Amino acid sequence: MHFITTILVLLIGARALGQIFKRLFNQPSLVGEILAGVIVGSAVLGIVEPTRELAGIAELTVFLIIFSAGLEMELKEVFTAMRGPGLPVAIFGFMMPQAVGFGLTYFFDMSAYSAAVVGLCMAITALPVALRFVNSLGLSNKPLGQNVIGAAVIIDIVALLVLGIVLDAPASQKWADVINSVLSNGLKMAGFFGVVLGLDWIVSKKLKTNFFHRWLGRVQHRFGEDTLFGVAVTIVLVFSAATESLGFHFVIGAFFGGMLLSKEFIGKELFGNIEKTLNSVSTGFLSPIFFAYIGLQFGAEAFSNPLLLLAIVIGGLLAKTIGAFIGGKLAGISNRECWSMSVILNGRGVMDLVVAEIALHRGYITKEVFSSLVILGILSTFVAPIIYRKLNADEPSTDMDGATPATS
């Protein structure tokens, strides 16, 4: 099938199924978009195959997704979250899935790197999903919503930092080589994070941000919103290139570069224009194709080892739920809020699929493990709103695509 025809088939199929799941089943549209790829891919109809060109589009979309996730938060929010109840929730909600992931190495003869990736995908919470979930439920100014966002912020940042270290690990799996790599990459990552903190401090404390507001405003007035968006993308690309030069994946730089482009730095109006353009490019065109591409790579291999599939899916759901619940109880949160928080944090949605796609492309996980992780991502995104409604049946129903990231 020709490239443009492939894009057309994926886009129409993804948008159509995405809207069906959104409007008829009140579910995030990305669930339908992934299933569209599964249907047209080798698992069902076999009319579309993953190609090098589609992989290139997927890489670009990953950049935009992570850029968008970075825009959703500011560094000061991270430090605020670390002082609240969200910290123990994040610690246990991250460490419990990691422990389960590494536990799989003993039962399924997986490499340590595969286990680390599986643990990351189990642990990750998609911050954009959590944000829109909280906003749609009117929890933004309530302790439950603030604790959820605080935990999600910490989990996503730690997960991306760990991902950077894992992806740059040596081919040799000797403990001495692994430890040396972790220490070396940890120092490089700490140095990069220190630079980000320094830049954030300079921008927020020392520079007169009105200068940037006026300069960017003149750029937009003279050249249009598209040029303003180009400037923002260029800034984030610089950070992405910097992390690649350090040997890490570009997603680390894209995330922190997006985080530095705060409302305080560029102004609320210009920030809104950048966010609007980014969402138009991503949500309207590239993201449906990306999630369909994820579906294309899904294979029936996941069902060839049902024990592994069940271990990843059930282990991922239970580990995150129990870990977050324990953290919530240690923070003195009520049982009902602990369960509600655990359910919301199980909404992986985007970030876990991005990590799984990167790991598959790098050869860190097999197609069998990847397909199991896709099922975990779809199932966790699908059941989270249903379980939340059951736990909080006395609250009004909401449109869950409000809880969908700006990528679906």
CSV table of C-alpha atoms in Angstrom, one decimal:
chain,number,residue,atom,x,y,z
A,1,MET,CA,0.0,0.0,0.0
A,2,HIS,CA,1.3,3.5,-0.9
A,3,PHE,CA,2.5,5.7,1.9
A,4,ILE,CA,-0.2,8.4,1.6
A,5,THR,CA,-2.9,5.7,1.2
A,6,THR,CA,-1.6,4.1,4.4
A,7,ILE,CA,-1.8,7.5,6.3
A,8,LEU,CA,-5.4,8.0,5.0
A,9,VAL,CA,-6.5,4.5,6.1
A,10,LEU,CA,-4.9,4.9,9.5
A,11,LEU,CA,-6.3,8.4,10.1
A,12,ILE,CA,-9.8,7.7,9.0
A,13,GLY,CA,-9.9,4.4,11.0
A,14,ALA,CA,-8.4,5.9,14.1
A,15,ARG,CA,-10.6,9.0,14.1
A,16,ALA,CA,-13.7,7.0,13.4
A,17,LEU,CA,-13.1,4.4,16.1
A,18,GLY,CA,-11.8,7.0,18.5
A,19,GLN,CA,-15.1,9.0,18.2
A,20,ILE,CA,-17.2,5.8,18.6
A,21,PHE,CA,-15.4,5.0,21.9
A,22,LYS,CA,-15.7,8.6,23.0
A,23,ARG,CA,-19.4,9.2,22.2
A,24,LEU,CA,-21.0,5.7,22.6
A,25,PHE,CA,-18.9,4.2,25.4
A,26,ASN,CA,-17.8,7.4,27.1
A,27,GLN,CA,-14.1,6.2,27.0
A,28,PRO,CA,-10.9,8.0,26.0
A,29,SER,CA,-10.7,8.1,22.2
A,30,LEU,CA,-7.1,6.7,22.2
A,31,VAL,CA,-8.6,3.2,23.0
A,32,GLY,CA,-10.4,3.2,19.7
A,33,GLU,CA,-7.4,4.6,17.9
A,34,ILE,CA,-5.2,1.8,19.1
A,35,LEU,CA,-7.9,-0.8,18.2
A,36,ALA,CA,-8.1,0.7,14.7
A,37,GLY,CA,-4.4,-0.1,14.2
A,38,VAL,CA,-4.9,-3.6,15.6
A,39,ILE,CA,-7.8,-4.2,13.1
A,40,VAL,CA,-6.0,-3.1,10.0
A,41,GLY,CA,-2.7,-4.6,11.1
A,42,SER,CA,-1.4,-8.1,10.8
A,43,ALA,CA,-3.3,-9.2,13.9
A,44,VAL,CA,-6.7,-9.1,12.1
A,45,LEU,CA,-7.0,-7.8,8.5
A,46,GLY,CA,-3.3,-7.5,7.5
A,47,ILE,CA,-3.8,-4.6,5.1
A,48,VAL,CA,-1.3,-2.2,6.7
A,49,GLU,CA,2.2,-3.0,7.8
A,50,PRO,CA,4.5,-0.9,10.1
A,51,THR,CA,7.0,0.8,7.8
A,52,ARG,CA,10.1,3.0,8.2
A,53,GLU,CA,8.1,6.0,7.1
A,54,LEU,CA,5.4,5.3,9.8
A,55,ALA,CA,8.2,4.8,12.4
A,56,GLY,CA,9.5,8.3,11.5
A,57,ILE,CA,6.0,9.8,12.0
A,58,ALA,CA,5.8,7.9,15.3
A,59,GLU,CA,9.1,9.5,16.5
A,60,LEU,CA,7.9,13.0,15.6
A,61,THR,CA,4.6,12.3,17.5
A,62,VAL,CA,6.5,11.0,20.5
A,63,PHE,CA,8.4,14.3,20.6
A,64,LEU,CA,5.1,16.3,20.4
A,65,ILE,CA,3.4,14.2,23.1
A,66,ILE,CA,6.3,14.6,25.5
A,67,PHE,CA,6.5,18.3,24.7
A,68,SER,CA,2.8,18.6,25.5
A,69,ALA,CA,3.3,16.7,28.8
A,70,GLY,CA,6.1,19.1,29.8
A,71,LEU,CA,3.9,22.1,29.1
A,72,GLU,CA,1.3,20.7,31.6
A,73,MET,CA,3.6,21.4,34.6
A,74,GLU,CA,6.1,23.7,36.0
A,75,LEU,CA,9.1,22.9,38.2
A,76,LYS,CA,7.7,24.8,41.2
A,77,GLU,CA,4.7,22.4,41.1
A,78,VAL,CA,7.2,19.5,41.4
A,79,PHE,CA,8.6,20.9,44.6
A,80,THR,CA,5.2,21.7,45.9
A,81,ALA,CA,4.1,18.1,45.2
A,82,MET,CA,7.2,16.7,47.1
A,83,ARG,CA,6.1,18.5,50.2
A,84,GLY,CA,2.6,17.0,50.2
A,85,PRO,CA,0.9,13.6,50.7
A,86,GLY,CA,1.5,12.9,47.0
A,87,LEU,CA,5.1,12.0,47.7
A,88,PRO,CA,4.5,8.8,49.7
A,89,VAL,CA,1.8,7.9,47.1
A,90,ALA,CA,4.3,8.4,44.3
A,91,ILE,CA,7.1,6.5,46.1
A,92,PHE,CA,5.0,3.4,46.7
A,93,GLY,CA,3.0,3.7,43.5
A,94,PHE,CA,6.3,3.7,41.6
A,95,MET,CA,8.3,1.2,43.6
A,96,MET,CA,5.7,-1.6,43.9
A,97,PRO,CA,5.3,-1.9,40.1
A,98,GLN,CA,9.1,-1.8,39.7
A,99,ALA,CA,9.4,-4.7,42.2
A,100,VAL,CA,6.7,-6.7,40.3
A,101,GLY,CA,8.5,-6.0,37.0
A,102,PHE,CA,11.8,-7.3,38.3
A,103,GLY,CA,10.0,-10.2,39.9
A,104,LEU,CA,9.0,-11.3,36.4
A,105,THR,CA,12.7,-12.0,35.5
A,106,TYR,CA,12.7,-15.0,37.8
A,107,PHE,CA,9.5,-16.5,36.4
A,108,PHE,CA,9.7,-15.8,32.6
A,109,ASP,CA,13.5,-15.7,32.0
A,110,MET,CA,13.4,-12.0,31.0
A,111,SER,CA,16.5,-9.8,30.9
A,112,ALA,CA,17.0,-7.2,33.6
A,113,TYR,CA,16.4,-4.5,31.0
A,114,SER,CA,13.2,-6.0,29.8
A,115,ALA,CA,12.0,-6.2,33.5
A,116,ALA,CA,13.0,-2.6,34.0
A,117,VAL,CA,11.0,-1.5,31.0
A,118,VAL,CA,8.0,-3.6,32.1
A,119,GLY,CA,8.2,-2.1,35.6
A,120,LEU,CA,8.3,1.4,34.2
A,121,CYS,CA,5.3,0.8,32.0
A,122,MET,CA,3.4,-0.6,35.0
A,123,ALA,CA,4.5,2.4,37.2
A,124,ILE,CA,3.9,5.3,34.9
A,125,THR,CA,0.8,7.5,35.2
A,126,ALA,CA,0.0,9.6,32.2
A,127,LEU,CA,0.0,13.1,33.6
A,128,PRO,CA,-2.2,14.6,30.8
A,129,VAL,CA,-4.7,11.9,31.5
A,130,ALA,CA,-4.7,12.5,35.2
A,131,LEU,CA,-5.0,16.2,34.8
A,132,ARG,CA,-8.0,16.0,32.5
A,133,PHE,CA,-9.6,13.3,34.7
A,134,VAL,CA,-9.2,15.6,37.8
A,135,ASN,CA,-10.5,18.7,36.0
A,136,SER,CA,-13.5,16.9,34.5
A,137,LEU,CA,-14.5,15.6,38.0
A,138,GLY,CA,-14.1,19.1,39.5
A,139,LEU,CA,-11.3,17.9,41.8
A,140,SER,CA,-8.7,20.5,40.9
A,141,ASN,CA,-9.1,22.5,44.1
A,142,LYS,CA,-9.8,19.5,46.4
A,143,PRO,CA,-7.2,17.5,48.4
A,144,LEU,CA,-7.9,14.3,46.3
A,145,GLY,CA,-7.2,16.0,43.0
A,146,GLN,CA,-4.1,17.9,44.3
A,147,ASN,CA,-2.7,14.6,45.8
A,148,VAL,CA,-3.3,12.8,42.5
A,149,ILE,CA,-1.6,15.5,40.4
A,150,GLY,CA,1.3,15.7,42.9
A,151,ALA,CA,1.9,12.0,42.7
A,152,ALA,CA,1.5,11.9,38.9
A,153,VAL,CA,4.1,14.7,38.5
A,154,ILE,CA,6.7,13.0,40.7
A,155,ILE,CA,6.1,9.5,39.1
A,156,ASP,CA,6.4,10.8,35.5
A,157,ILE,CA,9.6,12.8,36.2
A,158,VAL,CA,11.2,9.8,38.0
A,159,ALA,CA,10.1,7.4,35.3
A,160,LEU,CA,11.6,9.6,32.5
A,161,LEU,CA,14.9,9.9,34.4
A,162,VAL,CA,15.0,6.1,34.9
A,163,LEU,CA,14.1,5.5,31.3
A,164,GLY,CA,17.0,7.7,30.2
A,165,ILE,CA,19.4,5.6,32.3
A,166,VAL,CA,18.0,2.3,31.2
A,167,LEU,CA,18.1,3.1,27.5
A,168,ASP,CA,21.7,4.0,27.7
A,169,ALA,CA,22.7,0.8,29.6
A,170,PRO,CA,25.5,-1.3,28.1
A,171,ALA,CA,24.8,-4.4,26.0
A,172,SER,CA,26.7,-6.5,28.5
A,173,GLN,CA,24.5,-7.5,31.5
A,174,LYS,CA,27.5,-8.2,33.8
A,175,TRP,CA,26.7,-6.5,37.2
A,176,ALA,CA,30.0,-4.5,37.1
A,177,ASP,CA,29.2,-3.0,33.7
A,178,VAL,CA,25.6,-2.3,34.7
A,179,ILE,CA,26.5,-0.6,38.0
A,180,ASN,CA,29.2,1.5,36.2
A,181,SER,CA,26.7,2.5,33.6
A,182,VAL,CA,24.0,3.4,36.1
A,183,LEU,CA,26.5,5.5,38.1
A,184,SER,CA,27.9,7.3,35.0
A,185,ASN,CA,24.4,7.9,33.5
A,186,GLY,CA,23.1,8.9,36.9
A,187,LEU,CA,25.7,11.6,37.2
A,188,LYS,CA,25.1,12.9,33.7
A,189,MET,CA,21.4,12.9,34.3
A,190,ALA,CA,21.9,14.8,37.6
A,191,GLY,CA,24.1,17.3,35.8
A,192,PHE,CA,21.4,17.9,33.1
A,193,PHE,CA,18.7,18.2,35.7
A,194,GLY,CA,20.9,20.7,37.6
A,195,VAL,CA,21.2,22.8,34.4
A,196,VAL,CA,17.4,22.7,34.0
A,197,LEU,CA,17.0,23.9,37.6
A,198,GLY,CA,19.6,26.6,37.1
A,199,LEU,CA,17.9,27.9,34.0
A,200,ASP,CA,14.5,27.8,35.7
A,201,TRP,CA,15.9,29.8,38.6
A,202,ILE,CA,17.6,32.4,36.3
A,203,VAL,CA,14.4,32.8,34.2
A,204,SER,CA,12.1,33.1,37.2
A,205,LYS,CA,14.2,35.0,39.6
A,206,LYS,CA,16.8,37.0,37.8
A,207,LEU,CA,15.6,37.9,34.3
A,208,LYS,CA,12.8,40.4,33.5
A,209,THR,CA,10.3,38.1,31.9
A,210,ASN,CA,8.4,41.1,30.5
A,211,PHE,CA,11.2,41.3,27.9
A,212,PHE,CA,10.4,37.8,26.7
A,213,HIS,CA,6.7,38.6,26.7
A,214,ARG,CA,7.2,41.7,24.5
A,215,TRP,CA,9.8,40.0,22.2
A,216,LEU,CA,7.6,36.9,21.6
A,217,GLY,CA,4.6,39.1,21.2
A,218,ARG,CA,6.3,41.1,18.5
A,219,VAL,CA,7.3,37.8,16.8
A,220,GLN,CA,3.7,36.7,16.8
A,221,HIS,CA,2.3,40.0,15.7
A,222,ARG,CA,4.8,40.3,12.8
A,223,PHE,CA,5.1,36.7,11.6
A,224,GLY,CA,2.0,35.0,13.0
A,225,GLU,CA,1.2,32.2,15.5
A,226,ASP,CA,2.9,29.6,13.4
A,227,THR,CA,6.2,31.3,13.8
A,228,LEU,CA,5.7,31.6,17.5
A,229,PHE,CA,5.1,27.9,17.6
A,230,GLY,CA,8.3,27.3,15.5
A,231,VAL,CA,10.3,29.3,18.1
A,232,ALA,CA,8.9,27.2,20.9
A,233,VAL,CA,9.6,23.9,19.1
A,234,THR,CA,13.2,25.1,18.3
A,235,ILE,CA,13.8,25.8,22.0
A,236,VAL,CA,12.6,22.3,22.9
A,237,LEU,CA,14.6,20.7,20.1
A,238,VAL,CA,17.7,22.3,21.6
A,239,PHE,CA,17.0,20.5,24.9
A,240,SER,CA,16.3,17.3,23.0
A,241,ALA,CA,19.5,17.5,21.0
A,242,ALA,CA,21.4,18.2,24.3
A,243,THR,CA,20.1,15.0,25.9
A,244,GLU,CA,20.8,13.0,22.8
A,245,SER,CA,24.4,14.3,22.8
A,246,LEU,CA,24.7,13.0,26.4
A,247,GLY,CA,23.6,9.6,25.2
A,248,PHE,CA,20.0,9.7,26.4
A,249,HIS,CA,16.8,9.5,24.5
A,250,PHE,CA,15.4,12.8,23.2
A,251,VAL,CA,12.2,12.5,25.3
A,252,ILE,CA,14.1,13.7,28.4
A,253,GLY,CA,15.0,17.0,26.8
A,254,ALA,CA,11.6,17.4,25.2
A,255,PHE,CA,9.9,17.0,28.6
A,256,PHE,CA,12.1,19.4,30.5
A,257,GLY,CA,12.2,21.9,27.6
A,258,GLY,CA,8.4,22.0,27.5
A,259,MET,CA,8.4,22.4,31.3
A,260,LEU,CA,10.6,25.5,31.1
A,261,LEU,CA,8.2,27.2,28.6
A,262,SER,CA,6.0,28.2,31.5
A,263,LYS,CA,3.2,30.8,31.5
A,264,GLU,CA,5.4,32.9,33.7
A,265,PHE,CA,8.2,32.8,31.2
A,266,ILE,CA,6.3,33.6,28.0
A,267,GLY,CA,3.0,35.0,29.3
A,268,LYS,CA,-0.4,33.4,29.5
A,269,GLU,CA,-1.7,34.6,26.1
A,270,LEU,CA,1.3,33.4,24.2
A,271,PHE,CA,1.4,30.2,26.2
A,272,GLY,CA,-2.2,29.6,25.2
A,273,ASN,CA,-1.5,30.2,21.5
A,274,ILE,CA,1.4,27.7,21.6
A,275,GLU,CA,-0.6,25.1,23.4
A,276,LYS,CA,-3.5,25.6,20.9
A,277,THR,CA,-1.2,25.1,17.9
A,278,LEU,CA,0.5,22.1,19.5
A,279,ASN,CA,-2.8,20.4,20.2
A,280,SER,CA,-4.1,21.1,16.7
A,281,VAL,CA,-1.1,19.5,15.1
A,282,SER,CA,-0.9,16.6,17.6
A,283,THR,CA,-4.6,15.9,18.5
A,284,GLY,CA,-6.0,16.5,15.1
A,285,PHE,CA,-3.6,14.7,12.9
A,286,LEU,CA,-0.4,13.0,14.2
A,287,SER,CA,-1.6,11.4,17.5
A,288,PRO,CA,-4.4,9.3,16.0
A,289,ILE,CA,-1.9,7.9,13.5
A,290,PHE,CA,0.6,7.3,16.3
A,291,PHE,CA,-1.8,5.3,18.4
A,292,ALA,CA,-3.0,3.4,15.3
A,293,TYR,CA,0.7,2.6,14.7
A,294,ILE,CA,1.0,1.3,18.2
A,295,GLY,CA,-2.0,-1.0,17.3
A,296,LEU,CA,-0.2,-2.1,14.1
A,297,GLN,CA,2.7,-3.4,16.1
A,298,PHE,CA,0.4,-5.5,18.3
A,299,GLY,CA,0.8,-9.2,17.6
A,300,ALA,CA,-1.0,-12.4,18.6
A,301,GLU,CA,2.3,-13.3,20.3
A,302,ALA,CA,0.8,-11.9,23.5
A,303,PHE,CA,-1.7,-14.8,23.6
A,304,SER,CA,1.0,-17.4,22.9
A,305,ASN,CA,2.1,-17.0,26.6
A,306,PRO,CA,-1.1,-16.4,28.5
A,307,LEU,CA,0.7,-16.6,31.9
A,308,LEU,CA,3.0,-13.7,30.9
A,309,LEU,CA,0.1,-11.7,29.6
A,310,LEU,CA,-1.9,-12.2,32.8
A,311,ALA,CA,1.2,-11.5,34.9
A,312,ILE,CA,1.8,-8.2,33.2
A,313,VAL,CA,-1.8,-7.0,33.1
A,314,ILE,CA,-3.0,-8.2,36.5
A,315,GLY,CA,0.4,-7.5,38.1
A,316,GLY,CA,0.5,-4.0,36.6
A,317,LEU,CA,-3.1,-3.1,37.8
A,318,LEU,CA,-2.7,-4.6,41.3
A,319,ALA,CA,0.8,-3.3,41.9
A,320,LYS,CA,0.0,0.3,41.1
A,321,THR,CA,-3.3,0.1,43.0
A,322,ILE,CA,-1.9,-1.5,46.1
A,323,GLY,CA,1.3,0.7,46.1
A,324,ALA,CA,-0.6,3.9,45.8
A,325,PHE,CA,-3.1,2.8,48.4
A,326,ILE,CA,-0.3,2.0,50.9
A,327,GLY,CA,1.3,5.4,50.2
A,328,GLY,CA,-2.0,7.1,50.8
A,329,LYS,CA,-2.6,5.4,54.1
A,330,LEU,CA,0.9,6.3,55.3
A,331,ALA,CA,0.0,9.9,54.4
A,332,GLY,CA,-3.1,9.7,56.5
A,333,ILE,CA,-5.6,9.7,53.7
A,334,SER,CA,-9.0,8.0,54.1
A,335,ASN,CA,-9.7,4.6,52.6
A,336,ARG,CA,-12.2,5.9,50.0
A,337,GLU,CA,-9.8,8.6,48.8
A,338,CYS,CA,-6.9,6.2,48.8
A,339,TRP,CA,-8.9,3.8,46.5
A,340,SER,CA,-10.0,6.7,44.3
A,341,MET,CA,-6.5,8.0,44.0
A,342,SER,CA,-5.2,4.5,43.2
A,343,VAL,CA,-7.7,4.1,40.4
A,344,ILE,CA,-7.0,7.5,38.8
A,345,LEU,CA,-3.3,6.9,38.9
A,346,ASN,CA,-3.8,3.6,37.0
A,347,GLY,CA,-4.8,5.6,33.9
A,348,ARG,CA,-1.6,5.1,32.0
A,349,GLY,CA,-3.0,6.0,28.6
A,350,VAL,CA,-0.1,7.6,26.8
A,351,MET,CA,3.3,7.6,28.5
A,352,ASP,CA,3.5,3.8,29.0
A,353,LEU,CA,2.8,3.3,25.3
A,354,VAL,CA,5.5,5.8,24.4
A,355,VAL,CA,8.0,4.0,26.6
A,356,ALA,CA,6.9,0.6,25.3
A,357,GLU,CA,7.3,1.8,21.7
A,358,ILE,CA,10.7,3.2,22.3
A,359,ALA,CA,11.9,0.0,24.1
A,360,LEU,CA,10.6,-2.2,21.2
A,361,HIS,CA,12.3,0.0,18.7
A,362,ARG,CA,15.6,-0.3,20.7
A,363,GLY,CA,15.2,-4.1,21.0
A,364,TYR,CA,14.9,-4.0,24.8
A,365,ILE,CA,11.6,-6.0,24.8
A,366,THR,CA,10.1,-8.6,22.6
A,367,LYS,CA,7.0,-8.3,20.5
A,368,GLU,CA,5.3,-10.6,23.0
A,369,VAL,CA,6.1,-8.3,25.9
A,370,PHE,CA,5.2,-5.2,23.9
A,371,SER,CA,1.8,-6.6,22.9
A,372,SER,CA,1.1,-7.5,26.6
A,373,LEU,CA,2.0,-3.9,27.6
A,374,VAL,CA,-0.3,-2.5,24.9
A,375,ILE,CA,-3.2,-4.6,26.4
A,376,LEU,CA,-2.2,-3.3,29.9
A,377,GLY,CA,-2.3,0.3,28.6
A,378,ILE,CA,-5.7,-0.1,26.8
A,379,LEU,CA,-7.3,-2.0,29.7
A,380,SER,CA,-6.1,0.3,32.5
A,381,THR,CA,-7.3,3.4,30.5
A,382,PHE,CA,-10.6,1.7,29.8
A,383,VAL,CA,-11.4,0.4,33.3
A,384,ALA,CA,-10.1,3.3,35.4
A,385,PRO,CA,-13.1,5.6,34.8
A,386,ILE,CA,-15.5,2.7,35.2
A,387,ILE,CA,-14.1,1.7,38.6
A,388,TYR,CA,-13.9,5.3,39.8
A,389,ARG,CA,-17.6,5.7,39.0
A,390,LYS,CA,-18.4,2.6,41.0
A,391,LEU,CA,-16.4,3.9,44.0
A,392,ASN,CA,-18.1,7.3,43.7
A,393,ALA,CA,-21.6,6.4,42.5
A,394,ASP,CA,-23.1,9.4,44.4
A,395,GLU,CA,-21.2,11.8,42.1
A,396,PRO,CA,-22.5,13.1,38.7
A,397,SER,CA,-21.2,11.3,35.6
A,398,THR,CA,-18.6,13.0,33.4
A,399,ASP,CA,-17.4,12.9,29.8
A,400,MET,CA,-14.2,10.9,30.2
A,401,ASP,CA,-12.6,12.2,27.1
A,402,GLY,CA,-12.1,15.3,29.2
A,403,ALA,CA,-9.7,13.0,30.9
A,404,THR,CA,-8.0,12.1,27.7
A,405,PRO,CA,-4.6,13.6,26.9
A,406,ALA,CA,-4.1,16.3,24.3
A,407,THR,CA,-3.0,13.5,22.1
A,408,SER,CA,-6.2,11.7,21.3
